[in-house]
Amino acid sequence: MDRIIVRGGRRLEGTVPVAGAKNAALPLMCASLLSDRPVTLRNVPHLGDIATLAGLLGHLGVAVGFDGHDPGGGHAGRVMTLTAGRIADTTAPYDMVRKMRASVLVLGPLVARCGAAKVSLPGGCAIGTRPVDLHVKALQALGAEVTLEGGYIHARAPAGLRAGEIVFPLVSVGATETALLAAAATEGTTRIVNAAREPEVQDLCRLLVAMGARIEGIGTAALSVEGRAALGGAVHDIVPDRIEAGTFAIAAAITGGDLTLAGASADDLRTLASTLKATGATVEAVAAGLRVVGPARPRGVDVMTEPFPGFPTDLQAQYMALMCVAEGASMITETIFENRFMHVPELARMGARITVHGGTALVRGVAGLRGAPVMATDLRASVSLVLAGLAAEGETVVNRVYHLDRGYEHLEAKLAAVGAEIVRMREAA
Ligand code: UD1
């Protein structure tokens, strides 16, 4: 497996292009299942998870085409056109789903369009038990009959889904997306109560509107979806990846650097921005995106992860790397996933002082970290080790980086371009 080797101590300076959001692209790709017309997505990131889902959609009968060149101009990412003229298969097999949890997002569109779907229970990052009960409840609220057989979720609605009311007991990004995808292709008005408000959910709403659904309340916790049995095609620009941008913002902060995150949305990153300012960084919206200038040494500032617009759980590990070298202590509380501190023992190998108690980590800042061989566990934990390596003295070797490639496009190239000393050792090397 590939390894990433970082030599710390370099100040990062320059401009980093922000890719299209992975977590937006995945549900957007699944929306193509709802129409027999082409859905074209622009600014698609080059990532392992995108290829995995494209493979699954291809298996279901979707024609997936890539075009590296955007005739509209100005879009750095690839252009992908998905055409689901005919659904050839309504089963998402274990082998394909286990690689990535977001594969469960094909369930809603398949049952809405075909009246039946069989989707393996997902795998993905091991950051907690991560059930799919809320996805199931959403479909049941629309009249689907759902059973669990042999590790597969079977959903059936032979006479089609019925519009209804979906009330979520807790905020789930994925389950809100399942609800939206199913409701958009179901005639009548469906209300979604306690919906997730993440920018990626809003992006899905915008595509479904372009395909012919009517959605009110976009960006709020109360969505009202007027669906149509036959949705049309659309051309859609994917929102910038706020988690990638946030990761680079922390890279600037941890190296005392000065990075401009080209294309980043300041609004989508407002909680991280205010937190970084409290640590002593300068964060400002500029014409190109967002500029972050790191302090000589950050101050310890507490955070608690929350659904959007709160502090994102997907930046918790990266922020912890920053707090490891802060002046003073900070308390980092994870409220979304119960097992998302797997980076803690790895950071400790580099000299961090962290005590975990339940969902809270107490980080006592140290004057400096030291490079060490470390092991990547999940996607965001992996990148936190790279960030720690940027600030550490000496060499950090991050092993098992395949998780990184699921979510970060050309990470080492982007970091090297702004001054980091970072290389990838291919397995064969
Ligand atoms: C998405 C993101 C992930 C991010 C997470 C929270 C994608 C592809 N992934 O994941 O990067 O960390 O949002 O911002 O967009 N839950 C249930 N039952 C369910 C579904 C979820 O109990 O049926 C729980 C989860 O275990 C978790 C919480 O709800 O504790 C939130 O999870 P959710 O928002 O659904 O995360 P994902 O959509 O899986």
CSV table of C-alpha atoms and ligand atoms in Angstrom, one decimal, residues 22-24 26-27 49 100-102 104-105 127-137 170-177 196 198 200 242-243 306-308 312-314 335-338 340 379-380, ligand 1:
chain,number,residue,atom,x,y,z
A,22,LYS,CA,-17.2,14.6,-2.9
A,23,ASN,CA,-20.2,14.4,-0.5
A,24,ALA,CA,-22.3,16.5,-2.9
A,26,LEU,CA,-22.2,11.2,-4.6
A,27,PRO,CA,-25.9,12.0,-4.1
A,49,ASP,CA,-15.3,7.2,-4.0
A,100,MET,CA,-18.4,2.9,0.4
A,101,ARG,CA,-21.3,3.6,2.7
A,102,ALA,CA,-22.8,6.3,0.4
A,104,VAL,CA,-26.9,3.1,0.2
A,105,LEU,CA,-28.1,6.3,-1.6
A,127,ILE,CA,-16.2,5.5,12.6
A,128,GLY,CA,-19.0,4.1,14.6
A,129,THR,CA,-21.9,1.7,14.1
A,130,ARG,CA,-23.6,4.0,11.5
A,131,PRO,CA,-26.9,2.4,11.1
A,132,VAL,CA,-29.2,3.0,8.1
A,133,ASP,CA,-32.5,2.9,10.0
A,134,LEU,CA,-33.4,6.5,9.1
A,135,HIS,CA,-33.0,5.8,5.4
A,136,VAL,CA,-35.4,2.9,5.8
A,137,LYS,CA,-37.9,4.9,7.9
A,170,LEU,CA,-32.1,13.1,14.6
A,171,VAL,CA,-30.4,15.0,11.8
A,172,SER,CA,-28.9,12.7,9.2
A,173,VAL,CA,-27.3,14.0,6.0
A,174,GLY,CA,-27.7,10.7,4.1
A,175,ALA,CA,-31.2,9.9,5.3
A,176,THR,CA,-32.3,13.5,4.3
A,177,GLU,CA,-30.8,12.8,0.8
A,196,ALA,CA,-30.1,18.2,7.4
A,198,GLU,CA,-25.6,20.8,4.9
A,200,GLU,CA,-24.3,19.2,0.0
A,242,ARG,CA,-15.8,22.7,2.2
A,243,ILE,CA,-14.1,19.8,3.9
A,306,GLU,CA,-22.7,19.6,15.3
A,307,PRO,CA,-24.8,19.3,12.2
A,308,PHE,CA,-24.4,22.2,9.8
A,312,PRO,CA,-18.3,19.7,11.0
A,313,THR,CA,-17.4,16.3,12.3
A,314,ASP,CA,-15.4,15.9,9.1
A,335,THR,CA,-21.4,14.5,19.0
A,336,ILE,CA,-22.1,13.0,15.6
A,337,PHE,CA,-20.2,9.7,15.6
A,338,GLU,CA,-19.3,7.7,18.7
A,340,ARG,CA,-14.2,9.1,15.8
A,379,LEU,CA,-10.5,9.2,5.7
A,380,ARG,CA,-10.3,12.4,7.9
B,1,UD1,C1,-22.4,12.2,5.8
B,1,UD1,C2,-21.1,12.4,5.2
B,1,UD1,C3,-20.0,12.2,6.2
B,1,UD1,C4,-20.2,13.1,7.4
B,1,UD1,C5,-21.6,12.9,8.0
B,1,UD1,C6,-22.0,13.9,9.1
B,1,UD1,C7,-21.5,11.7,2.9
B,1,UD1,C8,-21.2,10.7,1.8
B,1,UD1,N1,-20.9,11.5,4.1
B,1,UD1,O1,-22.4,10.9,6.3
B,1,UD1,O2,-18.7,12.6,5.6
B,1,UD1,O3,-19.3,12.8,8.4
B,1,UD1,O4,-22.6,13.1,6.9
B,1,UD1,O5,-21.8,15.2,8.6
B,1,UD1,O6,-22.1,12.7,2.7
B,1,UD1,N2,-27.6,7.7,11.7
B,1,UD1,C9,-28.5,6.9,12.2
B,1,UD1,N3,-29.4,6.2,11.3
B,1,UD1,C10,-29.3,6.4,10.0
B,1,UD1,C11,-28.4,7.3,9.5
B,1,UD1,C12,-27.6,8.0,10.4
B,1,UD1,O7,-28.6,6.6,13.4
B,1,UD1,O8,-30.1,5.8,9.2
B,1,UD1,C13,-26.7,8.5,12.6
B,1,UD1,C14,-25.3,8.2,12.4
B,1,UD1,O9,-24.8,7.0,13.0
B,1,UD1,C15,-24.6,9.4,12.9
B,1,UD1,C16,-25.7,10.5,12.6
B,1,UD1,O10,-26.9,9.8,12.4
B,1,UD1,O11,-24.5,9.3,14.3
B,1,UD1,C17,-25.3,11.4,11.5
B,1,UD1,O12,-25.0,10.6,10.4
B,1,UD1,P1,-25.3,11.1,8.9
B,1,UD1,O13,-25.6,12.5,8.9
B,1,UD1,O14,-26.4,10.2,8.3
B,1,UD1,O15,-24.0,10.8,8.1
B,1,UD1,P2,-23.8,10.2,6.7
B,1,UD1,O16,-24.9,10.7,5.8
B,1,UD1,O17,-23.5,8.7,6.8
